[in-house]
mmCIF file of C-alpha atoms and ligand atoms in Angstrom:
data_model
loop_
_atom_site.group_PDB
_atom_site.id
_atom_site.type_symbol
_atom_site.label_atom_id
_atom_site.label_comp_id
_atom_site.label_asym_id
_atom_site.label_seq_id
_atom_site.Cartn_x
_atom_site.Cartn_y
_atom_site.Cartn_z
ATOM 1 C CA MET A 169 8.032 10.708 -7.338
ATOM 2 C CA ALA A 170 8.816 8.261 -4.180
ATOM 3 C CA LEU A 171 7.280 4.833 -5.296
ATOM 4 C CA HIS A 172 8.136 1.466 -5.226
ATOM 5 C CA VAL A 173 10.543 1.413 -8.791
ATOM 6 C CA GLU A 174 9.397 -1.553 -10.483
ATOM 7 C CA ALA A 175 8.290 -2.339 -14.195
ATOM 8 C CA LYS A 176 4.803 -0.762 -13.521
ATOM 9 C CA THR A 177 5.910 1.981 -11.977
ATOM 10 C CA ALA A 178 8.415 2.686 -14.945
ATOM 11 C CA ASN A 179 5.384 2.748 -17.118
ATOM 12 C CA LEU A 180 3.850 5.743 -15.178
ATOM 13 C CA VAL A 181 6.648 7.218 -15.617
ATOM 14 C CA SER A 182 6.714 7.080 -19.440
ATOM 15 C CA THR A 183 2.888 8.231 -19.329
ATOM 16 C CA LEU A 184 4.015 11.391 -17.349
ATOM 17 C CA THR A 185 7.111 12.100 -19.705
ATOM 18 C CA ALA A 186 5.064 11.721 -22.548
ATOM 19 C CA GLY A 187 2.818 14.140 -21.285
ATOM 20 C CA GLY A 188 5.977 16.671 -21.230
ATOM 21 C CA ALA A 189 7.174 16.062 -17.484
ATOM 22 C CA GLU A 190 10.803 15.619 -16.176
ATOM 23 C CA VAL A 191 10.542 13.127 -13.918
ATOM 24 C CA HIS A 192 12.913 12.534 -10.802
ATOM 25 C CA ILE A 193 11.960 9.442 -8.860
ATOM 26 C CA THR A 194 13.472 7.446 -5.783
ATOM 27 C CA GLY A 195 11.964 4.365 -3.790
ATOM 28 C CA CYS A 196 9.464 4.510 -0.830
ATOM 29 C CA ASN A 197 10.696 1.127 0.813
ATOM 30 C CA PRO A 198 14.421 0.154 1.027
ATOM 31 C CA LEU A 199 13.774 -3.310 -0.293
ATOM 32 C CA SER A 200 11.263 -2.815 -3.224
ATOM 33 C CA THR A 201 13.512 -1.474 -6.110
ATOM 34 C CA GLN A 202 14.075 -3.833 -8.885
ATOM 35 C CA ASP A 203 17.351 -2.427 -9.740
ATOM 36 C CA ASP A 204 17.414 -3.301 -13.358
ATOM 37 C CA VAL A 205 14.413 -1.010 -13.909
ATOM 38 C CA ALA A 206 15.822 1.560 -12.152
ATOM 39 C CA GLU A 207 19.004 1.457 -14.090
ATOM 40 C CA ALA A 208 16.634 1.441 -17.259
ATOM 41 C CA LEU A 209 14.703 4.270 -16.296
ATOM 42 C CA ASN A 210 18.276 6.476 -15.857
ATOM 43 C CA ASP A 211 18.532 5.665 -19.834
ATOM 44 C CA VAL A 212 15.161 7.422 -20.589
ATOM 45 C CA ARG A 213 15.040 10.869 -21.667
ATOM 46 C CA ASN A 214 13.822 13.412 -18.990
ATOM 47 C CA VAL A 215 14.006 10.848 -16.179
ATOM 48 C CA HIS A 216 16.478 10.987 -12.961
ATOM 49 C CA CYS A 217 16.301 7.673 -10.839
ATOM 50 C CA TYR A 218 17.735 7.631 -7.519
ATOM 51 C CA ALA A 219 16.247 4.074 -6.162
ATOM 52 C CA LYS A 220 18.647 1.406 -5.145
ATOM 53 C CA ARG A 221 17.361 -1.906 -3.504
ATOM 54 C CA GLY A 222 18.955 -2.806 -0.106
ATOM 55 C CA CYS A 223 20.097 0.879 0.493
ATOM 56 C CA THR A 224 20.783 2.048 3.917
ATOM 57 C CA VAL A 225 18.335 4.431 5.906
ATOM 58 C CA GLU A 226 21.033 7.327 5.164
ATOM 59 C CA GLU A 227 20.777 6.482 1.639
ATOM 60 C CA TYR A 228 17.219 5.885 1.201
ATOM 61 C CA TYR A 229 17.050 9.751 2.532
ATOM 62 C CA ALA A 230 19.928 10.986 0.597
ATOM 63 C CA ALA A 231 17.659 9.920 -2.576
ATOM 64 C CA ILE A 232 14.756 11.690 -1.152
ATOM 65 C CA ASN A 233 16.974 14.706 -0.967
ATOM 66 C CA LEU A 234 18.343 14.233 -4.461
ATOM 67 C CA VAL A 235 14.565 14.151 -5.894
ATOM 68 C CA LEU A 236 13.871 17.113 -4.014
ATOM 69 C CA ASP A 237 16.828 18.927 -5.662
ATOM 70 C CA ALA A 238 14.963 19.234 -8.689
ATOM 71 C CA LYS A 239 12.903 21.412 -6.964
ATOM 72 C CA PRO A 240 9.553 19.781 -7.833
ATOM 73 C CA ASP A 241 6.382 21.327 -9.207
ATOM 74 C CA ILE A 242 4.306 18.029 -8.317
ATOM 75 C CA THR A 243 4.677 15.159 -5.956
ATOM 76 C CA ILE A 244 3.533 11.673 -6.106
ATOM 77 C CA ASP A 245 4.248 9.655 -3.145
ATOM 78 C CA ASP A 246 3.625 6.338 -1.518
ATOM 79 C CA GLY A 247 3.685 6.667 2.041
ATOM 80 C CA MET A 248 4.125 10.527 2.455
ATOM 81 C CA ASP A 249 8.382 10.740 2.508
ATOM 82 C CA LEU A 250 8.272 13.489 -0.122
ATOM 83 C CA ILE A 251 5.338 15.621 1.300
ATOM 84 C CA HIS A 252 6.790 15.070 5.047
ATOM 85 C CA TYR A 253 10.486 16.092 4.160
ATOM 86 C CA ILE A 254 9.425 19.363 1.966
ATOM 87 C CA HIS A 255 7.312 20.113 5.052
ATOM 88 C CA THR A 256 10.011 19.883 7.895
ATOM 89 C CA LYS A 257 13.425 19.719 6.557
ATOM 90 C CA ARG A 258 12.835 21.569 2.655
ATOM 91 C CA ARG A 259 10.630 24.113 3.281
ATOM 92 C CA ASP A 260 12.205 26.166 0.811
ATOM 93 C CA LEU A 261 10.632 23.977 -1.782
ATOM 94 C CA LEU A 262 7.073 24.935 -0.676
ATOM 95 C CA LYS A 263 6.523 28.138 -2.638
ATOM 96 C CA ASN A 264 7.291 25.805 -5.866
ATOM 97 C CA VAL A 265 4.950 22.728 -5.146
ATOM 98 C CA ILE A 266 1.582 23.344 -6.840
ATOM 99 C CA GLY A 267 0.184 19.894 -5.280
ATOM 100 C CA GLY A 268 0.616 16.195 -4.828
ATOM 101 C CA CYS A 269 -0.864 12.807 -4.989
ATOM 102 C CA GLU A 270 -0.697 10.139 -2.505
ATOM 103 C CA GLU A 271 -0.718 6.351 -3.233
ATOM 104 C CA THR A 272 -1.220 4.592 0.053
ATOM 105 C CA THR A 273 -3.698 4.225 3.006
ATOM 106 C CA THR A 274 -0.639 5.105 5.373
ATOM 107 C CA GLY A 275 -0.187 8.119 3.596
ATOM 108 C CA ILE A 276 -3.486 9.155 3.654
ATOM 109 C CA HIS A 277 -3.569 8.936 7.271
ATOM 110 C CA ARG A 278 -0.971 11.003 7.976
ATOM 111 C CA LEU A 279 -1.925 13.792 5.128
ATOM 112 C CA ARG A 280 -5.434 13.853 7.325
ATOM 113 C CA SER A 281 -3.570 14.201 10.378
ATOM 114 C CA MET A 282 -1.483 17.009 8.971
ATOM 115 C CA ALA A 283 -4.301 18.786 7.440
ATOM 116 C CA ALA A 284 -6.479 18.850 10.657
ATOM 117 C CA GLU A 285 -3.534 20.343 12.561
ATOM 118 C CA GLY A 286 -3.315 23.093 9.644
ATOM 119 C CA LYS A 287 0.046 22.309 8.605
ATOM 120 C CA LEU A 288 -0.715 20.645 5.051
ATOM 121 C CA GLU A 289 0.799 23.344 3.095
ATOM 122 C CA PHE A 290 -0.455 22.297 -0.692
ATOM 123 C CA PRO A 291 -3.338 20.073 -1.820
ATOM 124 C CA VAL A 292 -3.033 16.557 -1.931
ATOM 125 C CA ILE A 293 -5.194 14.091 -4.017
ATOM 126 C CA ALA A 294 -5.953 11.009 -2.167
ATOM 127 C CA VAL A 295 -5.507 8.536 -4.643
ATOM 128 C CA ASN A 296 -5.799 5.668 -2.161
ATOM 129 C CA ASP A 297 -9.430 6.772 -1.241
ATOM 130 C CA THR A 298 -11.119 6.644 -4.483
ATOM 131 C CA PRO A 299 -13.434 3.409 -5.463
ATOM 132 C CA MET A 300 -11.181 2.603 -8.512
ATOM 133 C CA LYS A 301 -8.255 2.256 -6.283
ATOM 134 C CA ARG A 302 -9.391 0.488 -3.361
ATOM 135 C CA PHE A 303 -11.746 -1.778 -4.716
ATOM 136 C CA PHE A 304 -9.050 -3.353 -6.833
ATOM 137 C CA ASP A 305 -5.698 -2.249 -6.242
ATOM 138 C CA ASN A 306 -5.968 -3.086 -2.152
ATOM 139 C CA VAL A 307 -8.348 -5.750 -2.302
ATOM 140 C CA HIS A 308 -7.264 -7.568 -5.576
ATOM 141 C CA GLY A 309 -3.688 -6.475 -5.691
ATOM 142 C CA THR A 310 -2.488 -6.879 -2.424
ATOM 143 C CA GLY A 311 -4.637 -10.087 -1.935
ATOM 144 C CA GLU A 312 -3.103 -11.742 -4.705
ATOM 145 C CA SER A 313 0.451 -10.287 -4.269
ATOM 146 C CA ALA A 314 0.958 -10.903 -0.803
ATOM 147 C CA LEU A 315 0.061 -14.332 -0.951
ATOM 148 C CA THR A 316 2.001 -14.933 -4.097
ATOM 149 C CA SER A 317 5.052 -13.794 -2.429
ATOM 150 C CA ILE A 318 4.185 -15.851 0.676
ATOM 151 C CA MET A 319 3.990 -18.779 -1.259
ATOM 152 C CA ILE A 320 6.729 -18.454 -3.593
ATOM 153 C CA THR A 321 9.436 -17.219 -0.753
ATOM 154 C CA THR A 322 8.247 -20.226 1.528
ATOM 155 C CA ASN A 323 7.200 -23.082 -0.828
ATOM 156 C CA THR A 324 4.274 -23.640 1.836
ATOM 157 C CA LEU A 325 0.864 -24.658 0.930
ATOM 158 C CA ILE A 326 -2.036 -22.448 2.008
ATOM 159 C CA ALA A 327 -4.652 -24.932 2.056
ATOM 160 C CA GLY A 328 -5.687 -26.073 5.528
ATOM 161 C CA LYS A 329 -3.907 -23.701 7.355
ATOM 162 C CA TYR A 330 -4.819 -20.990 10.007
ATOM 163 C CA ILE A 331 -4.282 -17.740 8.622
ATOM 164 C CA VAL A 332 -4.327 -14.612 10.783
ATOM 165 C CA ILE A 333 -4.952 -11.614 9.238
ATOM 166 C CA ALA A 334 -4.693 -8.548 11.688
ATOM 167 C CA GLY A 335 -7.128 -5.682 10.043
ATOM 168 C CA TYR A 336 -10.137 -5.843 7.943
ATOM 169 C CA GLY A 337 -9.790 -2.837 5.822
ATOM 170 C CA TYR A 338 -9.624 -3.202 2.097
ATOM 171 C CA CYS A 339 -6.560 -5.269 1.932
ATOM 172 C CA GLY A 340 -7.519 -7.605 4.846
ATOM 173 C CA ARG A 341 -10.828 -8.373 3.035
ATOM 174 C CA GLY A 342 -8.739 -9.185 -0.243
ATOM 175 C CA LEU A 343 -6.350 -11.049 1.363
ATOM 176 C CA ALA A 344 -8.938 -13.175 3.656
ATOM 177 C CA LYS A 345 -11.131 -13.697 0.327
ATOM 178 C CA LYS A 346 -8.240 -15.105 -1.439
ATOM 179 C CA ALA A 347 -6.490 -17.290 1.136
ATOM 180 C CA HIS A 348 -10.000 -18.669 1.732
ATOM 181 C CA GLY A 349 -10.418 -19.493 -1.814
ATOM 182 C CA LEU A 350 -7.502 -21.540 -1.569
ATOM 183 C CA GLY A 351 -8.563 -23.649 1.279
ATOM 184 C CA ALA A 352 -7.273 -21.774 4.403
ATOM 185 C CA LYS A 353 -9.287 -21.165 7.736
ATOM 186 C CA ILE A 354 -9.473 -17.740 8.258
ATOM 187 C CA ILE A 355 -9.361 -15.515 11.465
ATOM 188 C CA ILE A 356 -9.503 -11.854 11.637
ATOM 189 C CA THR A 357 -8.300 -9.670 14.252
ATOM 190 C CA GLU A 358 -9.647 -5.990 14.425
ATOM 191 C CA ILE A 359 -10.186 -3.388 16.605
ATOM 192 C CA ASP A 360 -13.033 -1.622 14.563
ATOM 193 C CA PRO A 361 -16.341 -3.163 15.866
ATOM 194 C CA ARG A 362 -18.110 -2.857 12.600
ATOM 195 C CA ARG A 363 -15.343 -4.545 10.870
ATOM 196 C CA ALA A 364 -15.155 -7.501 12.980
ATOM 197 C CA LEU A 365 -18.968 -7.978 12.659
ATOM 198 C CA GLU A 366 -18.921 -7.716 8.929
ATOM 199 C CA ALA A 367 -15.563 -10.396 8.907
ATOM 200 C CA HIS A 368 -18.020 -12.691 11.316
ATOM 201 C CA MET A 369 -20.787 -12.480 8.716
ATOM 202 C CA ASP A 370 -18.650 -13.040 5.948
ATOM 203 C CA GLY A 371 -17.558 -16.332 7.384
ATOM 204 C CA TYR A 372 -14.536 -15.684 9.191
ATOM 205 C CA HIS A 373 -13.290 -16.329 12.998
ATOM 206 C CA VAL A 374 -12.834 -13.282 14.870
ATOM 207 C CA MET A 375 -10.493 -13.288 17.920
ATOM 208 C CA THR A 376 -8.347 -10.860 19.356
ATOM 209 C CA MET A 377 -4.486 -11.145 18.607
ATOM 210 C CA ASP A 378 -3.803 -12.665 21.902
ATOM 211 C CA GLU A 379 -6.409 -15.465 21.255
ATOM 212 C CA ALA A 380 -5.197 -15.882 17.396
ATOM 213 C CA ALA A 381 -1.394 -15.935 18.478
ATOM 214 C CA CYS A 382 -1.198 -19.906 19.404
ATOM 215 C CA LEU A 383 -3.571 -20.974 16.584
ATOM 216 C CA GLY A 384 -2.010 -19.331 13.612
ATOM 217 C CA ASP A 385 0.209 -21.067 11.006
ATOM 218 C CA ILE A 386 0.694 -17.701 8.928
ATOM 219 C CA PHE A 387 0.286 -14.082 9.892
ATOM 220 C CA ILE A 388 -0.420 -11.209 7.741
ATOM 221 C CA THR A 389 -0.499 -7.940 8.990
ATOM 222 C CA THR A 390 -2.598 -5.089 7.115
ATOM 223 C CA THR A 391 -3.329 -2.563 9.942
ATOM 224 C CA GLY A 392 -1.168 0.513 9.032
ATOM 225 C CA ASN A 393 -0.657 0.789 12.676
ATOM 226 C CA VAL A 394 2.249 0.056 14.838
ATOM 227 C CA ALA A 395 3.169 -2.821 17.522
ATOM 228 C CA VAL A 396 0.364 -4.944 16.397
ATOM 229 C CA ILE A 397 2.405 -8.591 16.957
ATOM 230 C CA THR A 398 4.387 -8.467 19.845
ATOM 231 C CA GLY A 399 6.554 -9.877 22.752
ATOM 232 C CA LYS A 400 3.350 -11.411 24.493
ATOM 233 C CA HIS A 401 2.409 -12.980 21.142
ATOM 234 C CA PHE A 402 5.698 -14.321 20.146
ATOM 235 C CA LYS A 403 5.884 -16.552 23.304
ATOM 236 C CA ASN A 404 2.590 -18.363 22.371
ATOM 237 C CA LEU A 405 3.347 -18.808 18.359
ATOM 238 C CA LYS A 406 3.485 -22.170 16.969
ATOM 239 C CA ASP A 407 6.691 -23.841 16.422
ATOM 240 C CA GLY A 408 7.570 -23.190 12.413
ATOM 241 C CA VAL A 409 4.742 -20.078 12.190
ATOM 242 C CA ILE A 410 5.124 -17.819 9.426
ATOM 243 C CA LEU A 411 4.935 -14.002 10.162
ATOM 244 C CA SER A 412 4.440 -11.387 7.356
ATOM 245 C CA ASN A 413 3.358 -7.655 6.776
ATOM 246 C CA ALA A 414 1.249 -6.249 4.199
ATOM 247 C CA GLY A 415 1.091 -2.700 5.411
ATOM 248 C CA HIS A 416 3.318 0.045 4.152
ATOM 249 C CA PHE A 417 6.041 0.284 7.250
ATOM 250 C CA ASN A 418 7.920 -2.346 8.887
ATOM 251 C CA VAL A 419 6.112 -1.614 12.233
ATOM 252 C CA GLU A 420 3.498 -3.795 12.537
ATOM 253 C CA ILE A 421 5.725 -6.852 13.814
ATOM 254 C CA ASP A 422 7.915 -6.187 16.914
ATOM 255 C CA ILE A 423 11.366 -7.639 15.047
ATOM 256 C CA GLU A 424 13.482 -5.519 17.527
ATOM 257 C CA TRP A 425 11.781 -8.028 20.364
ATOM 258 C CA LEU A 426 12.770 -11.025 18.294
ATOM 259 C CA HIS A 427 16.477 -9.839 17.830
ATOM 260 C CA LYS A 428 16.437 -9.277 21.398
ATOM 261 C CA HIS A 429 15.283 -12.374 22.577
ATOM 262 C CA ALA A 430 15.913 -15.142 20.001
ATOM 263 C CA ASP A 431 18.895 -17.756 20.927
ATOM 264 C CA LYS A 432 19.719 -17.662 17.015
ATOM 265 C CA VAL A 433 18.609 -16.189 13.798
ATOM 266 C CA VAL A 434 19.093 -17.990 10.212
ATOM 267 C CA ARG A 435 19.081 -16.009 7.553
ATOM 268 C CA ARG A 436 18.089 -17.151 3.920
ATOM 269 C CA GLU A 437 16.588 -15.006 1.029
ATOM 270 C CA GLY A 438 13.550 -13.160 2.235
ATOM 271 C CA ILE A 439 13.508 -14.891 5.392
ATOM 272 C CA GLU A 440 14.807 -14.497 8.780
ATOM 273 C CA THR A 441 14.102 -17.643 11.039
ATOM 274 C CA PHE A 442 14.261 -16.586 15.067
ATOM 275 C CA PHE A 443 14.863 -19.663 17.217
ATOM 276 C CA LEU A 444 12.745 -19.164 20.784
ATOM 277 C CA HIS A 445 13.814 -21.939 23.094
ATOM 278 C CA ARG A 446 13.977 -24.141 20.194
ATOM 279 C CA LYS A 447 10.892 -22.929 18.799
ATOM 280 C CA ALA A 448 11.122 -21.356 15.010
ATOM 281 C CA VAL A 449 9.754 -18.251 14.298
ATOM 282 C CA HIS A 450 10.148 -17.339 10.446
ATOM 283 C CA VAL A 451 9.624 -13.779 9.209
ATOM 284 C CA LEU A 452 9.402 -12.493 5.983
ATOM 285 C CA ALA A 453 11.102 -9.840 4.252
ATOM 286 C CA GLU A 454 12.100 -8.075 7.596
ATOM 287 C CA GLY A 455 8.793 -7.360 8.095
ATOM 288 C CA ARG A 456 8.535 -4.928 5.443
ATOM 289 C CA LEU A 457 5.649 -5.187 2.499
ATOM 290 C CA VAL A 458 5.813 -8.877 1.875
ATOM 291 C CA ASN A 459 4.337 -8.547 -1.704
ATOM 292 C CA LEU A 460 7.246 -6.315 -2.755
ATOM 293 C CA ALA A 461 10.127 -6.587 -0.431
ATOM 294 C CA THR A 462 11.003 -10.539 -0.977
ATOM 295 C CA PRO A 463 13.542 -11.060 -3.041
ATOM 296 C CA LYS A 464 10.685 -12.758 -5.904
ATOM 297 C CA GLY A 465 8.140 -10.127 -4.898
ATOM 298 C CA MET A 466 7.097 -7.943 -8.022
ATOM 299 C CA GLY A 467 4.228 -6.073 -6.367
ATOM 300 C CA HIS A 468 0.924 -6.161 -8.133
ATOM 301 C CA PRO A 469 0.164 -7.504 -11.098
ATOM 302 C CA ILE A 470 -0.231 -4.789 -14.113
ATOM 303 C CA GLU A 471 -4.053 -5.648 -14.255
ATOM 304 C CA VAL A 472 -4.471 -3.564 -11.345
ATOM 305 C CA MET A 473 -1.637 -1.289 -11.213
ATOM 306 C CA ASP A 474 -2.783 0.305 -14.752
ATOM 307 C CA LEU A 475 -5.956 1.450 -12.265
ATOM 308 C CA SER A 476 -3.684 3.049 -10.154
ATOM 309 C CA PHE A 477 -1.506 4.532 -11.944
ATOM 310 C CA ALA A 478 -4.029 5.750 -14.687
ATOM 311 C CA LEU A 479 -5.559 7.727 -11.672
ATOM 312 C CA GLN A 480 -2.102 9.076 -10.635
ATOM 313 C CA ALA A 481 -1.408 9.927 -14.040
ATOM 314 C CA LEU A 482 -4.928 11.952 -14.358
ATOM 315 C CA CYS A 483 -4.622 13.347 -11.228
ATOM 316 C CA THR A 484 -1.223 14.554 -11.658
ATOM 317 C CA ARG A 485 -2.747 16.509 -14.810
ATOM 318 C CA TYR A 486 -5.861 17.479 -12.911
ATOM 319 C CA ILE A 487 -3.348 19.031 -10.131
ATOM 320 C CA VAL A 488 -1.120 21.179 -12.820
ATOM 321 C CA GLY A 489 -4.654 22.767 -14.351
ATOM 322 C CA ASN A 490 -6.351 23.363 -10.840
ATOM 323 C CA GLY A 491 -3.569 23.209 -7.761
ATOM 324 C CA ARG A 492 -3.014 26.701 -7.782
ATOM 325 C CA ASN A 493 -6.688 27.327 -7.032
ATOM 326 C CA LEU A 494 -6.666 24.930 -4.301
ATOM 327 C CA LYS A 495 -5.856 25.573 -0.562
ATOM 328 C CA GLY A 496 -3.549 23.081 1.248
ATOM 329 C CA GLY A 497 -5.551 19.905 2.242
ATOM 330 C CA VAL A 498 -6.685 16.485 1.155
ATOM 331 C CA TYR A 499 -9.146 16.273 -1.814
ATOM 332 C CA ASP A 500 -10.861 13.442 -3.234
ATOM 333 C CA VAL A 501 -10.338 12.269 -6.664
ATOM 334 C CA PRO A 502 -12.543 13.937 -8.875
ATOM 335 C CA ASP A 503 -15.574 11.293 -9.655
ATOM 336 C CA GLU A 504 -15.105 12.128 -13.239
ATOM 337 C CA ILE A 505 -11.465 10.722 -13.236
ATOM 338 C CA ASP A 506 -12.712 7.532 -11.514
ATOM 339 C CA GLU A 507 -15.318 7.023 -13.873
ATOM 340 C CA GLN A 508 -12.991 7.862 -16.934
ATOM 341 C CA VAL A 509 -10.618 5.090 -15.678
ATOM 342 C CA ALA A 510 -13.562 2.681 -14.817
ATOM 343 C CA ASN A 511 -14.339 3.127 -18.440
ATOM 344 C CA LEU A 512 -11.221 3.030 -20.063
ATOM 345 C CA LYS A 513 -10.559 -0.219 -18.316
ATOM 346 C CA LEU A 514 -13.830 -1.863 -19.411
ATOM 347 C CA GLY A 515 -13.207 -0.491 -23.173
ATOM 348 C CA SER A 516 -9.648 -2.406 -22.779
ATOM 349 C CA LEU A 517 -11.452 -5.795 -21.239
ATOM 350 C CA GLY A 518 -13.921 -5.268 -24.594
ATOM 351 C CA LEU A 519 -16.839 -5.231 -21.906
ATOM 352 C CA SER A 520 -19.772 -3.195 -22.301
ATOM 353 C CA ILE A 521 -22.524 -1.983 -19.763
ATOM 354 C CA ASP A 522 -26.205 -0.836 -20.122
ATOM 355 C CA GLU A 523 -27.111 2.866 -20.325
ATOM 356 C CA MET A 524 -30.074 4.365 -18.345
ATOM 357 C CA THR A 525 -32.896 4.975 -20.355
ATOM 358 C CA PRO A 526 -34.534 8.409 -20.382
ATOM 359 C CA GLU A 527 -37.221 6.865 -18.657
ATOM 360 C CA GLN A 528 -35.022 5.360 -15.996
ATOM 361 C CA LYS A 529 -33.334 8.879 -15.406
ATOM 362 C CA LYS A 530 -36.551 10.754 -15.121
ATOM 363 C CA TYR A 531 -37.744 7.469 -12.392
ATOM 364 C CA LEU A 532 -34.855 8.068 -10.459
ATOM 365 C CA CYS A 533 -35.079 12.031 -10.202
ATOM 366 C CA SER A 534 -38.666 11.936 -9.165
ATOM 367 C CA TRP A 535 -39.984 11.995 -5.894
ATOM 368 C CA ASP A 536 -43.809 12.526 -6.159
ATOM 369 C CA ILE A 537 -44.919 9.013 -6.620
ATOM 370 C CA GLY A 538 -48.479 9.542 -7.155
ATOM 371 C CA THR A 539 -50.160 7.319 -4.235
HETATM 372 N N1 ADE B 94 4.038 -1.564 -7.695
HETATM 373 C C1 ADE B 94 4.283 -0.070 -7.806
HETATM 374 N N2 ADE B 94 3.520 0.521 -6.663
HETATM 375 C C2 ADE B 94 3.260 -0.626 -5.794
HETATM 376 C C3 ADE B 94 2.264 -0.557 -4.822
HETATM 377 N N3 ADE B 94 1.778 0.711 -4.107
HETATM 378 N N4 ADE B 94 1.895 -1.718 -4.430
HETATM 379 C C4 ADE B 94 1.921 -3.150 -5.159
HETATM 380 N N5 ADE B 94 2.349 -2.934 -6.134
HETATM 381 C C5 ADE B 94 3.328 -1.741 -6.636
#
């Protein structure tokens, strides 16, 4: 596994070991590991954890290699590091791997590109893309945990601020809804005309990043793409602006440009302040995932991670049983698993739903309405 090593992830690890697995795990971001959790995991039978917060890039990939030295049957990624490594630097392992699961949008994009080129050599379940993940983890999880992390790190008020959200996917929609609920004025930037129109009709301002640069008080990128806020934008930002990223990789804000052009950089826990001709630009968590990579960032709350990790555990079991019969490629989460997780959660919340009557079932299946 290469996942954010924190308390909820440890519960997934326990679940898998209870099912008979031996787990080798490392992080999927150099700043998201909680070292006490990593240490505790190493005391659990059949678990080996190699993650460390604040590791260098070399240490990060050394840990990926240590996980792979275990010759995995199943991979569980959040960002595709294990699968990428196996297909490029550790191809000897391909014959062992039955299949994998991927947790995040960015990982799925890359896996689909690999599959389109015929380069993905084992089946991978797109856990991110199933309704029970996207509707809760991406919308409510990212929506709340990214804002929580921004608020705890900066002690800034959201009410009355202009918040620029780059990308109106599931994470962007969640962030917009929650920030709007706190009294912020929301600006959405998009590249997809349908999503832009959706944002407009959801009641938000829609404009380009060039236009938004001089208006925003807080920026949150959620595009999964590279170079979203760059030099031409930095020049127009307000004094005291806060920049943060909620996408998987630290490529959305051009931090290199800031390092090159700033007169001075001041560092505090989780915040780097770049001075550009006396204007202060605060960047959170080095432009890495703001909900996990700030010192107090704890990731999504358990009430959504239980859903995502129930999907991961059940999809892992599915791959163990079915992976050998599947070709290399990206597969949807089986609908029965998605529905099972929804039913389990409803049960745990003590919520009941109606059941279709035989008359209703018959009505929905009929086409001859007899006019
Ligand atoms: N905790 C563990 N994995 C996480 C993720 N992908 N996003 C937010 N919190 C997490």
